[in-house]
Amino acid sequence: MAKADIIQIDENTFKVVEKKTIKTKDGEKKVEETRIVINPIDIWLIGNTGMRNPWRIPSGFKVYVESNLVGRLRAPNDQVAFKKVLHNAGEIGGDADKDVDASITRKYRLMFNKFGFAYPEVTKKDGFNQEELGPVDAITPLGKAFYNADTISSKQECFLRGLIVPMEKLNNEETYSPLLWVLSVMLKLEERTGEAKINFIEFAVCVQTTNPSNNIDKVIDSILDIREKRKVAENKKKFDADIIEQAWNRYLKLKINFKDYADMNLRYLKSSGIVKSAGRGITLVPEYRSMAIELIKSVVSTEPLKERYTKLCQGAPLPTDNVHTANQVLRDMITELEYYNISYSIPDIPLDSAKNINIVRNSLKRDIDKFKEEQYAQRQSNEWTEIFEYMNLLVENTGKEKEISDDYIIKVPKSEAAAYLEWILWRAFLAIDSIKNKPYEARGFNIDQDYLPVGTAPGGGPDILFEFENYFIVIEVTMSTNSRQEAMEGEPVRRHVADLVMNKTKPVYGIFIANKIDSNTAETFRIGVWYNQKDEKLALKIVPFTLRQFSTYFQYMFTHNIASPDKVLELFTECFAAKEEREGPSWKAEIDRIVFQQIG
């Protein structure tokens, strides 16, 4: 990892000395590179590099609220105690004895404070007392709303209320909100081009490196200049690298930050629910355009810190808290419904308050979300190659990217592999098609507005359940590959399948998928027995497949144009029958032989 020493020469000139280790044919070698930077640019950060995924915050905050450590995250022993609470709750993995100084606790605390979910610490230089705000790290009114939020959209609203507070320093008198700056750029871009979309490379070098002190028209000019040149570039990957190189010449820190920080900033921007993915970039969510227009009326603030902290912790007011704007956003939503020809009904309540209007709006938003998810499900059979590549990334589980096309790169963050595994198997069976239940009924996990996973399915039911014409298929997955696999998965998987066997009239088949199947797990499913509360013995049909086996068979079905649930069941039936007169290890080997024999 490279490190940089920064030496200021004069007011606007800096010398940067980067120390890094390079590999040579004779081994590793330490080198220094020196460069001069004049009038440096900087990159603002919404999140924190130790918490790159904002959707880790809700479950971590829930653990915090329900612990006996509320208000006690500063002392070293309390930080270690909270780290253990997080580990026991399954929020963090790895060796609980590592991270001796419990830096993970400080990362969570920083984000709880940053979004106003827990009261931040007030220092002497702030000019007011902690008592005037609230007890340090205690749960705020916004934190209570966040804790009680039971839908993705309600959590997004809490993120949004935190993100619009202008907490980023602009100069000695003014502060600003990076989210509102981005919305300003998007709306100005829409004004100039008819579209609010910002591409990844444009965001990386033109948007996250600027703020309201910059001339917004010049920012748009820079975006459009990059866009036009990139359009005609023969090698777009090289073009992007050259653009970042040019920007880095005016940046004091590491070149990799342009991409890494852009990836993280985009995640946090999308957590607001007001923007969504567009390729690798972002665009406005259409039904929230009116809200965005209202929000950017106050990008910059001169409010004292005390007022901004108070607003942050109480939950900053949104335009939809106002009757007029709430009505406008509701009209936008109705326009969206009518555009897609979605049938809807407005709840029979008087639209005489922002609260009632927002109740109606949220009801209609659910109708739009369900319709769009059904449309998404229908597209999956055409996206099977992408699904297959995602499965390959999960098999490797290195966190590396895969380029699908010039402007489309996919990636599975290592910390989110378990969530992505559930998600990609859900997509795989949507692609196989012929399901009788709705796509949102089939998944046990949540997704965001881009249909990406938000955490894993809770433990009370199956990860994924698909109903077909003549049977049900339960999908259970894990990233665990060691001997603990059976202890963690053997009982719940059998219980989930058994519950369905007892409550469904159609046959129920269980498919268990992991990168590696432990022999103890295979033996548990080979025996396949469950006793209900009446001590009645149930014979369960569960087959364990490795992800490599399933992905290879998935590819085979689509390349031979024979993808169907019956084809999957045909493989399942042959593999299930192979358990007779075998034990766990030999059954695993026979499953592998059958899979690769079928695909030839």
XYZ file of C-alpha atoms in Angstrom:
600
model
C 0.000 0.000 0.000
C 1.396 3.406 -0.995
C 1.743 6.202 1.563
C 2.137 9.902 0.858
C 3.990 12.631 2.761
C 2.715 16.126 1.954
C 5.001 19.151 2.318
C 3.565 22.648 1.818
C 5.891 24.906 -0.187
C 3.703 28.017 -0.305
C 0.005 28.907 -0.035
C -1.000 27.008 -3.195
C 1.938 24.673 -3.873
C 2.674 21.308 -2.285
C 5.299 18.619 -2.696
C 3.950 15.063 -2.461
C 6.353 12.221 -1.739
C 4.760 8.813 -2.262
C 6.446 5.781 -0.724
C 5.428 2.427 -2.103
C 6.611 -1.124 -2.524
C 6.859 -2.542 -6.031
C 7.518 -6.093 -7.186
C 10.584 -6.750 -9.314
C 12.169 -9.922 -10.644
C 14.521 -9.749 -7.663
C 11.706 -9.381 -5.144
C 10.011 -6.411 -3.520
C 11.608 -2.986 -3.679
C 10.736 0.241 -1.843
C 10.638 3.360 -4.026
C 9.783 7.035 -3.631
C 8.022 9.203 -6.220
C 7.890 12.978 -5.882
C 5.464 15.329 -7.600
C 4.466 18.993 -7.274
C 0.774 19.868 -6.935
C -0.479 23.432 -7.516
C -3.959 24.571 -6.428
C -4.944 21.099 -5.232
C -8.433 19.669 -5.462
C -9.958 17.485 -2.769
C -12.568 14.705 -2.598
C -15.454 14.948 -0.137
C -16.619 11.838 1.673
C -20.196 11.112 2.700
C -19.461 7.814 4.389
C -16.359 6.352 5.958
C -13.805 4.045 4.396
C -14.273 1.694 7.343
C -18.022 1.479 6.620
C -18.280 1.464 2.837
C -21.783 0.027 2.769
C -24.482 2.222 4.399
C -26.801 -0.774 4.697
C -24.579 -2.195 7.431
C -25.707 0.706 9.619
C -29.381 -0.285 10.278
C -28.631 -3.739 11.691
C -25.594 -2.473 13.593
C -27.687 0.335 15.071
C -30.365 -2.153 16.093
C -27.734 -4.144 17.977
C -26.591 -0.920 19.653
C -30.092 0.202 20.721
C -30.865 -3.231 22.163
C -27.550 -3.512 24.034
C -26.668 -2.239 27.508
C -23.976 -0.005 25.999
C -26.064 2.944 24.789
C -24.102 6.093 25.593
C -20.992 4.038 26.341
C -18.921 3.844 23.162
C -15.915 5.983 24.115
C -13.978 4.094 26.801
C -11.627 1.362 25.464
C -13.275 -1.402 27.517
C -16.756 -0.360 26.283
C -15.522 -0.347 22.686
C -14.249 -3.899 23.083
C -17.537 -4.895 24.735
C -19.588 -3.513 21.821
C -17.338 -5.247 19.306
C -18.151 -8.537 21.055
C -21.870 -7.708 21.005
C -21.631 -7.083 17.249
C -19.764 -10.368 16.767
C -22.257 -12.372 18.827
C -25.122 -10.849 16.834
C -23.482 -11.923 13.567
C -22.931 -8.318 12.413
C -19.196 -8.818 12.059
C -17.343 -12.003 11.282
C -13.812 -13.253 11.615
C -11.850 -13.873 14.779
C -13.441 -12.054 17.715
C -10.019 -11.742 19.384
C -8.540 -9.764 16.490
C -8.945 -5.977 16.147
C -7.707 -5.682 19.728
C -8.444 -1.958 20.020
C -11.996 -2.474 18.631
C -11.658 0.010 15.765
C -14.901 -1.418 14.321
C -16.799 0.097 17.268
C -15.447 3.545 16.422
C -16.466 3.099 12.788
C -20.053 2.300 13.775
C -20.115 5.127 16.327
C -18.858 7.601 13.721
C -21.711 6.717 11.367
C -24.342 6.779 14.148
C -23.168 10.319 14.978
C -22.735 11.436 11.376
C -26.326 10.642 10.435
C -27.787 11.993 13.677
C -28.928 8.608 15.004
C -26.851 9.097 18.193
C -25.868 12.452 19.707
C -22.376 13.517 18.563
C -19.776 14.687 21.039
C -19.686 18.455 21.640
C -16.195 19.890 22.216
C -15.130 23.128 23.906
C -14.361 24.839 20.598
C -17.950 24.245 19.416
C -19.188 27.101 21.614
C -22.007 25.293 23.427
C -22.432 22.487 25.945
C -23.251 18.799 25.483
C -26.319 19.302 27.729
C -27.768 21.735 25.165
C -27.794 18.963 22.544
C -28.232 15.646 24.337
C -26.155 12.991 26.137
C -23.212 11.909 23.996
C -23.975 8.759 21.945
C -27.520 8.515 23.369
C -30.315 7.707 20.910
C -31.744 10.794 19.179
C -35.338 11.342 17.962
C -34.130 10.545 14.424
C -32.350 7.469 15.809
C -35.608 6.252 17.368
C -37.366 6.693 14.015
C -34.511 4.842 12.291
C -34.659 1.987 14.788
C -38.429 1.635 14.303
C -38.306 1.956 10.496
C -39.551 -1.394 9.157
C -39.258 -0.866 5.399
C -36.392 0.043 3.093
C -38.152 3.278 2.067
C -38.652 4.367 5.686
C -34.972 3.708 6.411
C -34.047 5.647 3.271
C -36.064 8.603 4.526
C -34.006 8.605 7.742
C -30.789 8.519 5.713
C -32.145 11.358 3.567
C -32.977 13.541 6.582
C -29.401 13.096 7.797
C -27.770 13.653 4.414
C -29.478 16.983 3.654
C -28.093 18.694 6.764
C -25.190 20.937 5.597
C -22.357 19.528 7.731
C -19.465 19.774 5.230
C -17.255 22.875 5.593
C -17.226 25.176 2.558
C -15.334 28.130 4.051
C -15.053 29.848 7.423
C -18.686 30.989 7.366
C -20.546 28.441 5.231
C -21.255 24.728 5.143
C -22.976 22.546 2.556
C -24.530 19.127 1.967
C -22.717 16.931 -0.622
C -26.042 15.245 -1.475
C -27.669 18.586 -2.255
C -24.641 19.614 -4.321
C -24.971 16.390 -6.361
C -28.708 16.993 -6.860
C -27.903 20.546 -8.042
C -25.446 19.181 -10.599
C -27.936 16.541 -11.767
C -30.749 19.039 -12.243
C -28.455 21.513 -14.037
C -27.255 18.663 -16.255
C -30.888 17.776 -16.978
C -31.534 21.405 -17.871
C -28.634 21.349 -20.363
C -29.063 17.856 -21.836
C -32.560 16.642 -20.964
C -31.172 13.872 -18.740
C -29.993 13.927 -15.097
C -27.675 10.925 -15.393
C -24.062 11.246 -14.198
C -21.654 8.525 -15.317
C -19.138 6.974 -12.920
C -16.007 8.590 -14.387
C -17.787 11.973 -14.524
C -18.742 11.664 -10.874
C -15.251 10.523 -9.877
C -13.366 13.469 -11.393
C -15.943 16.267 -11.785
C -18.546 15.951 -9.024
C -16.962 14.541 -5.852
C -14.002 16.901 -6.381
C -16.184 20.042 -6.478
C -18.660 21.851 -4.237
C -20.900 24.942 -4.271
C -17.820 27.234 -4.317
C -17.245 26.036 -7.886
C -19.092 27.496 -10.860
C -21.760 24.872 -11.567
C -21.881 25.670 -15.294
C -18.145 25.004 -15.554
C -18.659 21.689 -13.717
C -21.308 20.758 -16.295
C -18.960 21.830 -19.092
C -16.292 19.487 -17.710
C -18.771 16.603 -17.515
C -19.963 17.121 -21.081
C -16.394 17.483 -22.362
C -15.465 14.118 -20.833
C -18.686 12.598 -22.159
C -18.059 13.685 -25.750
C -14.415 12.612 -25.774
C -15.197 9.282 -24.154
C -17.897 8.591 -26.733
C -15.312 8.509 -29.547
C -12.469 6.937 -27.549
C -11.478 3.528 -28.935
C -10.207 2.228 -25.581
C -12.595 3.494 -22.896
C -10.716 1.831 -20.035
C -7.513 3.658 -21.039
C -9.479 6.879 -21.513
C -10.851 6.631 -17.966
C -7.380 5.913 -16.580
C -5.956 8.957 -18.389
C -8.744 11.199 -17.076
C -8.075 10.052 -13.502
C -4.329 10.565 -14.054
C -4.988 14.166 -15.090
C -7.169 14.787 -12.037
C -4.623 13.101 -9.757
C -1.979 15.608 -10.869
C -3.966 18.170 -8.847
C -4.697 15.890 -5.870
C -2.509 15.433 -2.803
C -3.432 11.879 -1.915
C -3.537 8.475 -3.590
C -4.764 7.969 -7.150
C -6.866 4.961 -6.137
C -9.072 7.276 -4.044
C -10.855 8.596 -7.128
C -12.454 5.205 -7.789
C -12.667 3.928 -4.218
C -14.245 7.095 -2.840
C -16.582 7.413 -5.826
C -17.840 3.868 -5.257
C -18.474 4.585 -1.575
C -19.982 8.049 -2.119
C -22.398 6.682 -4.721
C -23.548 3.987 -2.284
C -24.338 6.574 0.375
C -26.063 8.881 -2.100
C -28.289 6.006 -3.216
C -29.144 5.173 0.398
C -31.220 8.380 0.392
C -33.704 6.805 -2.033
C -33.808 9.989 -4.102
C -31.170 8.806 -6.595
C -30.656 5.384 -8.137
C -28.143 3.522 -10.263
C -27.870 4.186 -13.962
C -25.214 1.815 -15.283
C -22.211 2.510 -13.068
C -23.421 6.043 -12.419
C -26.546 7.597 -10.933
C -29.705 9.398 -11.949
C -32.746 10.876 -10.214
C -35.627 8.666 -9.131
C -38.384 10.153 -11.359
C -41.102 10.308 -8.718
C -38.837 12.382 -6.437
C -37.865 15.058 -8.967
C -40.164 17.663 -7.375
C -38.614 16.950 -3.981
C -35.113 17.373 -5.430
C -36.039 20.767 -6.889
C -37.215 21.937 -3.473
C -34.215 20.505 -1.641
C -31.578 22.340 -3.699
C -33.016 25.710 -2.725
C -30.795 25.528 0.375
C -27.554 23.757 -0.556
C -25.372 26.142 1.475
C -25.939 27.219 5.085
C -24.585 29.831 7.501
C -26.374 28.269 10.492
C -24.250 27.797 13.645
C -23.143 24.263 14.501
C -25.591 23.991 17.409
C -28.580 24.589 15.103
C -27.249 22.158 12.515
C -26.576 19.479 15.128
C -30.071 19.974 16.530
C -31.585 19.638 13.072
C -29.457 16.561 12.382
C -30.527 14.803 15.592
C -34.192 15.773 15.407
C -34.413 14.773 11.747
C -34.106 17.592 9.210
C -37.445 18.654 7.709
C -38.156 17.402 4.202
C -40.131 19.287 1.551
C -42.765 16.536 1.809
C -43.439 17.660 5.390
C -45.097 20.621 3.665
C -48.616 20.148 2.230
C -47.886 21.890 -1.083
C -44.710 19.901 -1.863
C -46.210 16.658 -0.546
C -49.069 17.156 -3.025
C -46.618 17.829 -5.858
C -44.637 14.652 -5.096
C -47.921 12.728 -4.903
C -48.866 14.061 -8.344
C -45.458 12.977 -9.682
C -46.143 9.509 -8.326
C -49.585 9.342 -9.942
C -48.023 10.464 -13.234
C -45.523 7.621 -12.891
C -48.340 5.127 -12.232
C -50.266 6.295 -15.251
C -47.152 6.287 -17.450
C -46.649 2.590 -16.711
C -50.391 1.911 -16.834
C -50.354 0.561 -13.275
C -53.764 0.205 -11.689
C -54.006 1.902 -8.303
C -56.471 3.078 -5.721
C -56.057 6.022 -3.384
C -56.847 5.232 0.265
C -60.040 6.864 1.479
C -58.518 9.495 3.753
C -58.723 13.303 3.491
C -55.685 14.837 1.767
C -55.695 17.840 4.090
C -52.339 17.320 5.808
C -48.797 16.412 4.808
C -49.031 13.320 7.025
C -52.111 11.959 5.204
C -50.709 12.848 1.795
C -47.511 10.968 2.610
C -49.497 7.930 3.777
C -51.140 7.861 0.338
C -47.816 8.508 -1.393
C -46.141 5.619 0.418
C -49.038 3.333 -0.507
C -48.724 4.260 -4.194
C -44.928 3.936 -4.015
C -45.356 0.301 -2.963
C -47.554 -0.263 -6.045
C -44.855 1.230 -8.283
C -42.111 -0.795 -6.601
C -44.016 -4.067 -7.010
C -44.741 -3.367 -10.680
C -41.112 -2.488 -11.407
C -39.864 -5.581 -9.599
C -42.156 -7.744 -11.733
C -40.716 -6.026 -14.819
C -37.220 -6.676 -13.467
C -38.083 -10.355 -12.983
C -39.212 -10.639 -16.594
C -35.857 -9.287 -17.811
C -33.755 -11.881 -15.990
C -33.897 -14.574 -18.683
C -32.174 -12.088 -21.013
C -29.551 -11.339 -18.372
C -28.477 -14.911 -17.642
C -24.866 -14.289 -18.712
C -24.539 -11.523 -16.114
C -26.080 -13.818 -13.495
C -23.571 -16.522 -14.429
C -20.668 -14.068 -14.114
C -21.894 -12.970 -10.688
C -21.913 -16.618 -9.608
C -18.335 -16.956 -10.844
C -17.329 -13.914 -8.783
C -18.922 -15.519 -5.734
C -17.095 -18.785 -6.376
C -13.793 -16.878 -6.412
C -14.897 -14.493 -3.620
C -11.903 -12.178 -4.003
C -13.774 -8.878 -4.272
C -12.459 -8.342 -7.807
C -14.446 -6.682 -10.583
C -15.657 -8.248 -13.828
C -16.049 -6.114 -16.925
C -19.240 -7.045 -18.778
C -18.960 -4.238 -21.342
C -17.168 -0.893 -21.761
C -19.556 0.884 -19.412
C -20.671 -1.976 -17.205
C -18.599 -3.596 -14.481
C -19.928 -5.962 -11.831
C -18.446 -6.639 -8.406
C -19.270 -8.561 -5.237
C -17.880 -6.797 -2.145
C -16.350 -9.482 0.089
C -18.202 -8.198 3.144
C -21.524 -8.616 1.308
C -20.903 -12.005 -0.303
C -23.602 -13.785 1.745
C -26.250 -11.247 0.699
C -25.155 -11.390 -2.942
C -25.293 -15.199 -2.918
C -28.973 -15.170 -1.881
C -29.669 -12.397 -4.393
C -27.999 -14.083 -7.365
C -29.764 -17.407 -6.727
C -33.054 -15.490 -6.599
C -32.176 -13.900 -9.942
C -31.123 -17.275 -11.360
C -34.527 -18.833 -10.704
C -36.283 -15.693 -11.966
C -34.318 -16.255 -15.191
C -35.301 -19.940 -15.276
C -38.848 -18.520 -15.099
C -42.337 -20.092 -14.799
C -42.752 -19.083 -11.146
C -46.287 -18.796 -9.789
C -45.558 -16.514 -6.831
C -44.458 -12.903 -7.194
C -40.719 -12.108 -7.190
C -41.096 -10.031 -3.996
C -42.913 -12.962 -2.358
C -40.138 -15.376 -3.322
C -37.237 -13.610 -1.564
C -36.683 -13.479 2.165
C -34.183 -10.592 1.932
C -34.702 -6.907 1.155
C -33.584 -5.097 -1.979
C -33.035 -1.409 -2.711
C -34.373 0.701 -5.578
C -31.698 -0.797 -7.848
C -32.795 -4.359 -6.940
C -29.496 -4.958 -5.145
C -29.544 -6.895 -1.867
C -29.834 -5.089 1.451
C -28.624 -7.658 3.967
C -29.473 -11.345 4.122
C -32.796 -13.043 4.819
C -33.682 -13.230 8.534
C -33.514 -16.607 10.243
C -37.224 -17.254 10.692
C -37.915 -18.636 7.214
C -36.277 -19.843 3.999
C -33.848 -17.607 2.115
C -35.817 -18.042 -1.119
C -39.051 -19.903 -1.905
C -40.338 -20.416 -5.436
C -43.723 -21.862 -6.265
C -44.077 -23.632 -9.613
C -47.037 -25.327 -11.252
C -46.628 -28.678 -9.515
C -44.118 -28.123 -6.702
C -42.182 -25.727 -4.485
C -38.397 -25.274 -4.481
C -36.738 -23.903 -1.356
C -33.307 -22.335 -1.874
C -30.989 -22.106 1.130
C -27.450 -20.752 0.801
C -24.363 -20.056 2.901
C -20.865 -18.700 2.409
C -19.684 -20.926 5.258
C -17.399 -23.729 4.079
C -15.857 -25.126 7.261
C -16.987 -27.738 9.771
C -19.316 -25.197 11.416
C -21.457 -25.305 8.268
C -23.546 -28.207 9.503
C -24.048 -26.649 12.946
C -25.216 -23.363 11.418
C -27.271 -24.694 8.512
C -28.293 -28.320 9.189
C -31.141 -27.595 11.615
C -32.625 -24.396 10.102
C -32.569 -25.700 6.521
C -34.359 -28.905 7.516
C -36.817 -26.966 9.696
C -37.697 -24.554 6.882
C -38.279 -27.421 4.434
C -40.255 -29.400 7.033
C -42.518 -26.424 7.832
C -43.394 -26.151 4.153
C -43.910 -29.900 3.767
C -46.451 -29.757 6.596
C -48.238 -26.678 5.237
C -48.246 -27.136 1.459
C -50.219 -29.548 -0.689
C -47.583 -29.650 -3.446
C -44.262 -31.494 -3.092
C -41.432 -29.422 -1.563
C -37.812 -29.770 -2.682
C -34.875 -28.169 -0.887
C -31.723 -27.034 -2.687
C -28.755 -26.110 -0.507
C -25.903 -24.186 -2.143
C -22.441 -23.291 -0.831
C -18.986 -22.889 -2.321
C -17.953 -26.049 -0.526
C -20.209 -28.700 1.000
C -18.914 -30.039 4.286
C -19.352 -33.816 4.538
C -21.235 -33.456 7.824
C -23.724 -31.161 6.098
C -24.128 -33.616 3.242
C -24.706 -36.455 5.712
C -27.379 -34.478 7.586
C -29.282 -33.827 4.352
C -28.705 -37.385 3.141
C -30.483 -38.699 6.247
C -33.089 -35.969 5.670
C -35.272 -36.617 8.697
C -37.349 -34.168 10.765
C -39.757 -34.884 13.633
C -42.642 -32.473 14.124
C -44.171 -31.573 17.482
C -46.370 -34.681 17.332
C -43.247 -36.832 16.896
C -44.324 -37.657 13.358
C -41.352 -38.478 11.144
C -41.008 -36.422 7.959
C -38.754 -37.562 5.119
C -37.259 -34.433 3.551
C -35.914 -34.065 0.032
C -32.831 -31.834 0.179
C -29.831 -31.928 -2.159
C -26.593 -29.995 -1.537
C -24.840 -28.471 -4.566
C -21.682 -26.435 -4.750
C -22.122 -23.041 -6.377
C -19.735 -24.135 -9.122
C -21.924 -27.167 -9.877
C -25.096 -25.087 -9.972
C -23.581 -22.260 -12.037
C -22.163 -24.698 -14.575
C -25.535 -26.417 -14.945
C -27.250 -23.016 -15.122
C -24.979 -21.990 -18.004
C -25.546 -25.338 -19.712
C -29.344 -24.920 -19.626
C -29.237 -21.450 -21.175
C -26.602 -22.162 -23.824
C -28.679 -25.179 -24.930
C -31.975 -23.275 -24.694
C -33.472 -25.800 -22.259
C -33.740 -23.685 -19.105
C -36.807 -24.620 -17.079
C -37.676 -25.530 -13.483
C -38.480 -29.071 -14.637
C -34.932 -29.394 -15.964
C -33.597 -28.348 -12.553
C -35.919 -30.852 -10.893
C -34.696 -33.563 -13.250
C -31.132 -32.979 -12.022
C -32.343 -32.771 -8.419
C -34.210 -36.082 -8.676
C -31.230 -37.975 -10.055
C -28.895 -36.510 -7.414
C -31.378 -37.198 -4.612
C -31.751 -40.852 -5.692
C -27.959 -41.207 -5.626
C -27.898 -40.936 -1.813
C -29.136 -44.521 -1.448
C -26.473 -46.878 -0.085
C -23.995 -43.997 0.130
C -22.678 -41.845 2.944
C -22.059 -38.094 2.952
C -18.626 -37.977 1.258
C -19.481 -40.498 -1.474
C -22.875 -38.823 -2.075
C -21.102 -35.513 -2.647
C -18.777 -37.145 -5.149
C -21.692 -38.787 -6.970
C -23.593 -35.474 -7.184
C -20.531 -33.918 -8.795
C -20.281 -36.791 -11.283
C -23.987 -36.545 -12.188
C -23.867 -32.778 -12.746
C -20.909 -32.908 -15.097
C -22.167 -36.033 -16.848
C -25.460 -34.298 -17.646
C -23.766 -31.284 -19.201
C -21.460 -33.556 -21.186
